[in-house]
Structure formats: C-alpha cells, structure tokens
Coordinates of C-alpha atoms in Angstrom, one line a residue:
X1 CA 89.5 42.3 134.8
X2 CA 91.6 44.7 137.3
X3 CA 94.2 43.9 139.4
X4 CA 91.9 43.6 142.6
X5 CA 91.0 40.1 140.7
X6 CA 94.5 38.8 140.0
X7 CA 95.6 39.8 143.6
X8 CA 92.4 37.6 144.5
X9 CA 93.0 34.7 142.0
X10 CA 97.2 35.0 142.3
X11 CA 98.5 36.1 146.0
X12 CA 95.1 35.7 148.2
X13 CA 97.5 35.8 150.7
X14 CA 98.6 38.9 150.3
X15 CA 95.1 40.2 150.9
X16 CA 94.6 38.2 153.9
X17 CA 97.7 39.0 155.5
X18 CA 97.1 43.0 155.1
X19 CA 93.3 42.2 157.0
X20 CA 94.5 39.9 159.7
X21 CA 97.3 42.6 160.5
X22 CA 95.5 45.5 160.2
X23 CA 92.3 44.3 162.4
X24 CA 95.3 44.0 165.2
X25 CA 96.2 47.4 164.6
X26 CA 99.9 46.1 163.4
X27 CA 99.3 48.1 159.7
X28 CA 97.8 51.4 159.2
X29 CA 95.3 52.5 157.2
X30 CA 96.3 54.4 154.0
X31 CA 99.4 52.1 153.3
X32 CA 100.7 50.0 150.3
X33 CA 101.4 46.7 151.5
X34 CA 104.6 45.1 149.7
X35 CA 104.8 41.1 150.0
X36 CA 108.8 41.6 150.1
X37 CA 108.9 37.7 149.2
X38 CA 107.0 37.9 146.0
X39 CA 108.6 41.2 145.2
X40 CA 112.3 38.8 144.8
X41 CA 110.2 36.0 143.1
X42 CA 109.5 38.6 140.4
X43 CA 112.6 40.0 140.4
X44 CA 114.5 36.7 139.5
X45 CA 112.2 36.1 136.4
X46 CA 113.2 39.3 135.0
X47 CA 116.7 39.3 135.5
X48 CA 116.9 36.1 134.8
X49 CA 115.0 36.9 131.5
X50 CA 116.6 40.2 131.1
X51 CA 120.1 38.6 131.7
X52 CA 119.6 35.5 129.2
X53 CA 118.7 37.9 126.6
X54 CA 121.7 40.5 126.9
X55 CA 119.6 43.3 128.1
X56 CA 120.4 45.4 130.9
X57 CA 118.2 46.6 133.5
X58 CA 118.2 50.0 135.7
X59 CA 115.4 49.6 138.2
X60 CA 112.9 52.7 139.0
X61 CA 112.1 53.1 142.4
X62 CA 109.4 55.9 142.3
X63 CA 106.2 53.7 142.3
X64 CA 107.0 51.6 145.7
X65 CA 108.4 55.1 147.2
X66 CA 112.3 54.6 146.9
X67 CA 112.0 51.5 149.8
X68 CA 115.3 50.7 151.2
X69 CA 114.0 47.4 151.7
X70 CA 112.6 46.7 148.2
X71 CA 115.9 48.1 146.8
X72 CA 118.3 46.3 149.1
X73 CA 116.3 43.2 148.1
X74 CA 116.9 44.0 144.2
X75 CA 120.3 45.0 144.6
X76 CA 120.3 41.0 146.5
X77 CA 119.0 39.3 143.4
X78 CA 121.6 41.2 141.4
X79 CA 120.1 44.2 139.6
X80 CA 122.7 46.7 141.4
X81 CA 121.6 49.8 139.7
X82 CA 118.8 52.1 139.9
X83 CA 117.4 54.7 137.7
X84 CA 116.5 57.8 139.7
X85 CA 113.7 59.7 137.8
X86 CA 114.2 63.2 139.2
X87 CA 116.6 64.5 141.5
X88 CA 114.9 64.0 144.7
X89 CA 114.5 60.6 143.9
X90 CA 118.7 60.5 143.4
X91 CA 118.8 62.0 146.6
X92 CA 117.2 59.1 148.7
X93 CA 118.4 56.1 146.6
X94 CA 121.8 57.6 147.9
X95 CA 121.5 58.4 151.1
X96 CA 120.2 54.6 151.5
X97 CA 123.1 53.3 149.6
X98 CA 121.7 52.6 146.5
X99 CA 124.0 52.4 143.4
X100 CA 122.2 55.1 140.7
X101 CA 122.9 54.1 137.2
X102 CA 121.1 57.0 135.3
X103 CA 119.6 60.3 136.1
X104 CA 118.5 63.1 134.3
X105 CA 115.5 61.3 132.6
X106 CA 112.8 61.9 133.0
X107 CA 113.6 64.9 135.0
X108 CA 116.7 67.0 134.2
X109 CA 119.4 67.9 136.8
X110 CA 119.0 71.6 138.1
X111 CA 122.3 73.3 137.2
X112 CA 123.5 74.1 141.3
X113 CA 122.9 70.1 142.1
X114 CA 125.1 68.7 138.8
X115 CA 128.1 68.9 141.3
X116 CA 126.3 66.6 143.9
X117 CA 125.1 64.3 141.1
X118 CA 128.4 63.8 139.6
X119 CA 130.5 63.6 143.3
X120 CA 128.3 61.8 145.1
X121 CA 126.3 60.1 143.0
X122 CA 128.5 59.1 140.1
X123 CA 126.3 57.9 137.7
X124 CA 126.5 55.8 134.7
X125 CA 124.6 57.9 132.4
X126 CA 122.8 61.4 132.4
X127 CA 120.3 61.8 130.0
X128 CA 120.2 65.9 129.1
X129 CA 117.3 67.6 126.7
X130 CA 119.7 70.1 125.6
X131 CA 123.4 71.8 124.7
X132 CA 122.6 73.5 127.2
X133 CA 122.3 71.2 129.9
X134 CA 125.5 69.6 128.5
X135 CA 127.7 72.0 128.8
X136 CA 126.6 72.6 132.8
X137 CA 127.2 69.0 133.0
X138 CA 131.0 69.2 130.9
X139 CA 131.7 72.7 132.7
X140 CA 131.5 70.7 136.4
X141 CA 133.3 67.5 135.1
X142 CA 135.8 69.5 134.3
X143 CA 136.6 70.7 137.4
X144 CA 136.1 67.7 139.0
X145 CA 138.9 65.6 136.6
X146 CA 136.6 63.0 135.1
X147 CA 134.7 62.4 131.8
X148 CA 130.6 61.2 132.5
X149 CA 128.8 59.5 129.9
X150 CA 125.8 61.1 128.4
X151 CA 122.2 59.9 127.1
X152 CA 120.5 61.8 124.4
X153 CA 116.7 62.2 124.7
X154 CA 115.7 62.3 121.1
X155 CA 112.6 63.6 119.9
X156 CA 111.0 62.5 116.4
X157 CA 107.9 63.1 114.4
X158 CA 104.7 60.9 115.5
X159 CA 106.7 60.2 118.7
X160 CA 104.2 60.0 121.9
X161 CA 105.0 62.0 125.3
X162 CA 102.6 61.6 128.1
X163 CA 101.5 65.6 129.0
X164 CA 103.9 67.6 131.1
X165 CA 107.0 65.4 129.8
X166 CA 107.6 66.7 126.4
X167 CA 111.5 67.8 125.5
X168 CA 114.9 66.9 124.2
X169 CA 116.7 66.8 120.8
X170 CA 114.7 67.5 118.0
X171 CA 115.7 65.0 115.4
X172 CA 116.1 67.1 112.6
X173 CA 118.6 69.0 115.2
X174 CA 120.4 65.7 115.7
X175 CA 123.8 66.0 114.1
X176 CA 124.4 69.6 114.2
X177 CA 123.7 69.7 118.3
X178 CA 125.3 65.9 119.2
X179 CA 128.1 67.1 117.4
X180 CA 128.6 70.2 119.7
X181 CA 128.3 68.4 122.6
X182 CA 130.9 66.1 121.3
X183 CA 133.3 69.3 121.2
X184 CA 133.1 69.5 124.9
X185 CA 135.7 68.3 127.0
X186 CA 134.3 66.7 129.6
X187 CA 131.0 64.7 128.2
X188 CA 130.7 61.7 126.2
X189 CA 127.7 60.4 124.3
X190 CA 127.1 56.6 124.2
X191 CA 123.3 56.8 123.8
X192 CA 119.6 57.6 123.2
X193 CA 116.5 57.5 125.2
X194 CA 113.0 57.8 125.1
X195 CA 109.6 57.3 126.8
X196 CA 107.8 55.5 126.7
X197 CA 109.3 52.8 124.0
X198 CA 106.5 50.6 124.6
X199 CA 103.0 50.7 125.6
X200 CA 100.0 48.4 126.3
X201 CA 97.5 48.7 123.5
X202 CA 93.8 47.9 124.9
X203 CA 92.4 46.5 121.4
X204 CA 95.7 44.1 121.3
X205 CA 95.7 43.3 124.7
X206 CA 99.6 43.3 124.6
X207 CA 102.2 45.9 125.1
X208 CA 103.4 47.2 121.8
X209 CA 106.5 49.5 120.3
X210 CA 105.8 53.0 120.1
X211 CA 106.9 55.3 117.6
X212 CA 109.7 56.7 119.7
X213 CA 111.6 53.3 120.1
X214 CA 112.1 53.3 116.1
X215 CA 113.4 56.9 116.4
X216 CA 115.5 55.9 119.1
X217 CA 117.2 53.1 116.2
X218 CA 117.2 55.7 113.7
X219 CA 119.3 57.9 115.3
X220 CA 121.5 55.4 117.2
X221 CA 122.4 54.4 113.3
X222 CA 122.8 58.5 112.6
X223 CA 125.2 59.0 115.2
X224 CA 127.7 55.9 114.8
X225 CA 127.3 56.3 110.5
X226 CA 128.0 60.3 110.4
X227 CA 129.4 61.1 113.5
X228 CA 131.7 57.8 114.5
X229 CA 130.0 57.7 117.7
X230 CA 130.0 53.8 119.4
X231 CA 126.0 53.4 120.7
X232 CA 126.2 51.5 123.5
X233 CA 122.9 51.9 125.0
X234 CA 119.4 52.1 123.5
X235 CA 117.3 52.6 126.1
X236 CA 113.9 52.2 125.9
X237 CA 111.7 51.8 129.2
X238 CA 108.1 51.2 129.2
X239 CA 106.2 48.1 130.9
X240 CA 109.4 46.3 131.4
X241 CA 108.4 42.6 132.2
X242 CA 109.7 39.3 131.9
X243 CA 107.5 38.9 129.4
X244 CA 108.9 41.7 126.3
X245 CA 112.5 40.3 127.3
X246 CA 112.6 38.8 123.6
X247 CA 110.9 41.4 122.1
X248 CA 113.2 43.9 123.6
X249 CA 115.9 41.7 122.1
X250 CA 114.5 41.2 118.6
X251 CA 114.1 45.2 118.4
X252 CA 117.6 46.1 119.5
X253 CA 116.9 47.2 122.8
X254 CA 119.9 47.4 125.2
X255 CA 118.6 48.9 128.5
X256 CA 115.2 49.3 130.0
X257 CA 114.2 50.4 133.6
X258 CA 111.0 48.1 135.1
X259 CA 109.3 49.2 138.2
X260 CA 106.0 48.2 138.1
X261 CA 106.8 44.9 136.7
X262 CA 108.2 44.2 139.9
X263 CA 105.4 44.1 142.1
X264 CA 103.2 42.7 139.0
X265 CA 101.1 45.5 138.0
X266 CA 102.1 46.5 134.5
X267 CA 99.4 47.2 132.2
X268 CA 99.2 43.9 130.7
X269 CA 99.2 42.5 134.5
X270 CA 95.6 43.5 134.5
X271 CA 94.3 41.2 131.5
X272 CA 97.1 38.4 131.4
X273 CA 98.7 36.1 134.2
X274 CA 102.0 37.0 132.9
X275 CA 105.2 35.7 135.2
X276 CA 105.4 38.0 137.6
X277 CA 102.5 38.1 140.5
X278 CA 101.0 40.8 142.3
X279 CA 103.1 41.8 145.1
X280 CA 101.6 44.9 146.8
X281 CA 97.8 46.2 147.5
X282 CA 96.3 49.1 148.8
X283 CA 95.0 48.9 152.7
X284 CA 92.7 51.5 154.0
X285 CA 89.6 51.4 156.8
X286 CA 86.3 52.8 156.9
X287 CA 86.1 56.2 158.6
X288 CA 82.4 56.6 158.6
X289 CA 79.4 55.6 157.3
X290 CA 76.6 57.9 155.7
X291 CA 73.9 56.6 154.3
X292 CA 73.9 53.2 152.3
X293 CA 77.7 54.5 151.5
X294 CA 81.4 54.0 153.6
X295 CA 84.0 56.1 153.2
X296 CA 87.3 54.9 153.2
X297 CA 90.6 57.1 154.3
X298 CA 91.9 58.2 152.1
X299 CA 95.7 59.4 151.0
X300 CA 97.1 56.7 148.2
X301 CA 94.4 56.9 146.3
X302 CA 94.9 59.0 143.5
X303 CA 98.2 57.7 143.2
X304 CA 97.4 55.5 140.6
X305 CA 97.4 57.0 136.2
X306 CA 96.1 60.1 134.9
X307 CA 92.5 59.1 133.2
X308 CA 94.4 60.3 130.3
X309 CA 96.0 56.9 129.8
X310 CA 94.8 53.3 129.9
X311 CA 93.0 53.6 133.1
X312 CA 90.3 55.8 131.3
X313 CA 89.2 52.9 129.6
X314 CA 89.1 50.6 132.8
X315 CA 87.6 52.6 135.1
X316 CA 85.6 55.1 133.8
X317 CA 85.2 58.5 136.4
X318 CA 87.4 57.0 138.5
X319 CA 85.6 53.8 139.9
X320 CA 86.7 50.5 140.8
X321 CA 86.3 47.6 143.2
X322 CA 87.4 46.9 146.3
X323 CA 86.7 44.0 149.2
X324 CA 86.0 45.4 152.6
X325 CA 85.1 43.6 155.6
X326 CA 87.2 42.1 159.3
X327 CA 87.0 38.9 158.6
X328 CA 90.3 37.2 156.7
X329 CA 88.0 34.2 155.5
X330 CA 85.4 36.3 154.1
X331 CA 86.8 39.3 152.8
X332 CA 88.2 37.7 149.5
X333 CA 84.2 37.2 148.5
X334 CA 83.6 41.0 149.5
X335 CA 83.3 42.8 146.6
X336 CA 81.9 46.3 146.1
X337 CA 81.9 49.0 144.1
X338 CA 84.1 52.0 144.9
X339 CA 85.3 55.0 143.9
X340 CA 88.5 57.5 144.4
X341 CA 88.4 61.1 144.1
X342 CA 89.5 62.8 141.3
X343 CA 91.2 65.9 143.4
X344 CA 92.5 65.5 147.3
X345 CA 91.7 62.0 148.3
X346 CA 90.3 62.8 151.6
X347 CA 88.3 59.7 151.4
X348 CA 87.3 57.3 149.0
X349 CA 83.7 56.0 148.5
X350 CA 82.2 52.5 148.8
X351 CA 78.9 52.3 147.6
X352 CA 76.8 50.2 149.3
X353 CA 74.5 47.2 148.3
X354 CA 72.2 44.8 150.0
X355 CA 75.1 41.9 150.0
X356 CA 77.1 44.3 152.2
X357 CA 77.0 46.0 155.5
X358 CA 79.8 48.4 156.4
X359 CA 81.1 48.9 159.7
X360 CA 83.4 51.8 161.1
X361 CA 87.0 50.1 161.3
X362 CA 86.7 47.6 158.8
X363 CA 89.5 46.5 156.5
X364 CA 89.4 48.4 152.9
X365 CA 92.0 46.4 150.1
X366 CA 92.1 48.0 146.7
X367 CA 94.2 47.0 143.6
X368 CA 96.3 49.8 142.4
X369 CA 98.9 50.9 140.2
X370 CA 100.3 53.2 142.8
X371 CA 103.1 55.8 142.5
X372 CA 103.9 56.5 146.2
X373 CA 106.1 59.1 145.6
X374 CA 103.1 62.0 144.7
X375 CA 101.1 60.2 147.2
X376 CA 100.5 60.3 151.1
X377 CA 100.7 56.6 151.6
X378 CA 102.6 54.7 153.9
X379 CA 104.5 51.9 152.4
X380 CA 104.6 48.6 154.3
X381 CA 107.1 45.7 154.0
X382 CA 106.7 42.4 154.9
X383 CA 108.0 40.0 154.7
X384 CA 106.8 35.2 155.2
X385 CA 103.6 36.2 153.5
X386 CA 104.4 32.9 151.2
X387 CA 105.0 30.7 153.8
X388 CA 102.2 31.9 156.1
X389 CA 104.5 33.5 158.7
X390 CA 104.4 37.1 158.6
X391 CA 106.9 39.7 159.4
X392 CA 106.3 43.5 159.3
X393 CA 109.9 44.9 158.5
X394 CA 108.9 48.5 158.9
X395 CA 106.8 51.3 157.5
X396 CA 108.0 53.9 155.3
X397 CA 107.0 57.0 154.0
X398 CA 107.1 58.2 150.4
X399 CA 110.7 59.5 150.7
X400 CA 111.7 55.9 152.3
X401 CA 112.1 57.0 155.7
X402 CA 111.2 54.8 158.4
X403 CA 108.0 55.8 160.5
X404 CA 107.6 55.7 164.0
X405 CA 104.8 52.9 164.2
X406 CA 104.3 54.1 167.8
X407 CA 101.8 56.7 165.7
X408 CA 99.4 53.4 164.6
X409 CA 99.1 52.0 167.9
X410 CA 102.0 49.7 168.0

C-alpha cells in the first residue's frame, strides 16, 4: 500500500483532473496539486472531531507551502489559528493575514526578530528551549507593555527527537529553570510541548504515544504541584487526524497542530482508509527518454521524509510508483515503477516495462508526503474537482506567492 493507491481507490478524480489540465498546458509540471474541495471536507471531520472532544487545534502550514488559499479555507471552517514552525514561516502566514497561534517550536525565534514576533504577530504562545531565550523574549515584552504566554519544550529520558531537532528543558533541570523564568516580568508559563507525541508504528499499523507525550504529563503535574503554575496547554502534535481525536482526549492532550491530516497523507493514510481522503498529488512530465527508462522533471521530489523514518521501510532506496501516460481514462491503470533521487532532484526515474511506452510530455502523478517548503514545487489550487467542474485558483510558490502562470504557457 502507498498513497498513489488510495489517491487511485479514494479521489480518482483528483488524478484525472491534474492529467486533463496539465495535457492543456493549464498546470505545470513539478507542482502539488491541492483538491481545495476535499482539503475543507477533511477539515470539518477534524474540527468537528477535535471540537467534540475539547481539544484544540493550531494548524501547520509548512507541508502545502504556507497557501493563502488552503489557509483562508481553514480559517473558513473555523480553525483560525496557525502554528508557524520557524520564523520564516511566521513571516508569510502574516503577511497573508493569517492569525499565528504559536511560534517558537520547532524553530526558536532569533533574538533581533522577537520584537516583530511579538508586535506584529502576537502570538498565543512561544515555545523557548531555554532561560535564555526567555529572558530575550521578557526583556522585549517589557518594553512593549504586555505579558506573552510561554511553552516549555521539555526534554526526558527515552524521549525520541527526529535528527537535527534535539533541545529544550532538561527534565531534571525542570523546577530550578521554570522557576527562573517565572521571576521574569514579562513571560508567563501555561505549558509544555514536545515532538513528536505520537507516531505511526509499522508492526501496529496505528499511530501510537511516544515516550515524550508521558513526559510532557509528568511535568505539567511538576509544575502545577511544586510551582503553583495553572497548565493550560499540553501540547502534543504528531499525526493529528480525526482519527486519535479520542485518544488525544483519553491521554490528556489539550492542543495538537495537524497538517498532513488535512490533505489525508498521515502515516496511517497509507495503510488505513481513515476519514480524511487524499487531497493533493504530485504532477510532473517526462523530459526525455533514454533507453527503456523516462525521466520525469524533477523539483518536489525529495520533499517527501528522511529514509530515516517510516518511509525507509515503504520504499526502500528511494523507489515508488507512479502512473504516467496523456490519456485521463487510462492513466489510472498506468502503473510503473519509479524512483526519486536521493540528492538534487533534477529528474526522477521511471523504469520502463513492456506494459508501458513513454512518450516526451506525458503526464507523471506520484503520491507524496510532500513538505513544499524545502522543495521547488509549485503548489496548485483548485478548486470543483468533486463536482467535475474544475477551477485553477492560482499557483503558488513555496513561500505562498502567487506565480505568474504566463511562465507555463497560459
């Protein structure tokens, strides 16, 4: 199973719309595809899940490339507030709008932008790693006249950190470094944070708490028995779906931040038909042919996990499927093997089979868990892909600027 079957067997669609608007040069190669529709459909079930259950939801943006329209149409079912993962990210949910409810997690706030952040911005929450980073944060509050809540990022013993995201409170350090940043004037502490809180276990075939969501309990009871702090927020993001809405519940889970859920591609996605379907795919064309092998432009294709996480297992040196062909009726019964590169995705190869002949300009749809914004892709909305009448809103870059679309021929 990978999501290239589920967008077959769930939103064929999808697929057919990206071919039939790409062979009339109306979508460009090397662009995610968002059914905008199906993207609100999913949205509903988890709010609606999220909401029954008193949880409360901050919605990442940095897999679909902070789209103005994906956001606007969140911010239209109800979830008004994102979570901006780095500061950059911050940066363009504001400047389209976009109400940003915590920052500082997984990417800390450099010291001459805190000012920004807290002015313009005005943020529910920081997370900070550090003293250190809370007393920057107290020092410009301060000056400003106001008070800004605070998440810890707390760090316990067996917890899991994906490489290059390790950090934050020691829990041993707990009480003795909470309680100075308690002293300052300016801060206050309502909760804790992690990532990831949960994660899809192959062998279960389920998404499953991780050791950091139990520290994350520990030491919300640490700070409210010893310190007399109120917790108000437990957050704990990982694979946020409709589906863990109870379990989030039943573990004491306040807050958590889905992205992928949203446009269906989870980890779980890819073995279960959970609620939400598959809203987006990966379009690309064939550049050249060489031998019994196409190549396939390239630029979104590496956007998907390191092989250091789940994906290793599914597709072992970086292959997969994908359906190529120009014909919308055909295409869905098109399958071929494929791979992406594993440094600068100049192109990705299709390898060829006696089923299959390739042909320079035909359509290329893979199933991806992209993250757009350490990509090149393009990012394409659109919208009547449900009821067969489809709209092309605009196209985007990873930054969620529009694009001239006078540059692919239209």
């Amino acid at each position: 199973m990978d999501f290239l079957d589920t967008i077959v067997r769930r939103n064929p669609s999808l697929i057919q719309t990206a071919v039939s608007m790409h062979q009339r040069n109306e979508l460009p190669a090397n662009s995610v595809v968002v059914d905008l529709d199906m993207v609100e459909e999913n949205a509903v079930k988890i709010l609606d899940a999220a909401a029954g259950r008193g949880i409360h939801l901050y919605f990442m943006t940095k897999q679909f490339g902070r789209n103005p329209e994906i956001c606007r149409t969140l911010n239209n079912v109800g979830i008004d507030k994102a979570v901006a993962v780095d500061l950059e990210d911050g940066i363009c949910l504001q400047k389209n709008g976009i109400r940003v409810g915590h920052i500082g997690h997984l990417v800390q706030i450099p010291k001459a932008s805190i000012r920004y952040v807290l002015s313009s911005m005005a943020p529910e929450v920081i997370t900070v790693f550090s003293y250190e980073k809370a007393l920057q944060i107290s020092e410009v509050a301060k000056d400003l006249g106001i008070v800004q809540n605070l998440l810890i990022r707390v760090v316990g013993k067996g917890d899991f950190f994906y490489p290059f995201q390790f950090g934050g409170i020691e829990e041993e350090d707990l009480l003795e470094t909470v309680g100075k940043i308690c002293e300052l004037p300016s801060v206050k502490v309502v909760g804790v944070v992690s990532f990831p809180c949960f994660r899809f276990d192959v062998k279960a075939r389920k998404t499953m708490p991780m050791p950091n969501l139990f520290t994350l309990k520990r030491t919300a009871e640490t700070l409210e028995k010893e310190l007399g702090l109120r917790i108000t927020q437990i957050n704990a993001p990982g694979d946020s779906s409709a589906q863990m809405m109870d379990q989030f519940r039943e573990l004491g889970v306040t807050h958590v931040e889905p992205g992928n859920a949203f446009t269906g591609t989870t980890p779980w996605h890819a073995f279960e038909d959970l609620p939400e379907k598959p809203a987006w795919l990966y379009l690309s064309e064939i550049s050249h042919v060489n031998g019994d092998n196409a190549y396939a432009i390239g630029g979104g294709l590496m956007s998907g996990d390191s092989p250091m996480g789940i994906w290793s297992t599914l597709y072992h040196n970086h292959r997969l499927n994908a359906l190529s062909g120009d014909n919308v009726d055909s295409i869905l019964r098109r399958k071929i093997l494929a791979e992406r590169s594993g440094y600068i995705d100049y192109y990705g190869t299709l390898y060829g089979n006696r089923e299959v002949e390739f042909s320079v300009g035909d359509s290329v749809i893979y199933g991806l868990r992209n993250q757009v914004f350490v990509s090149r892709a393009n990012v394409a909305i659109v919208k009547g892909i449900q009821s067969h009448k489809p709209v092309l809103l605009g196209i985007f870059d990873r930054l969620g600027n529009p694009i001239e679309t006078s540059f692919f021929g239209r």
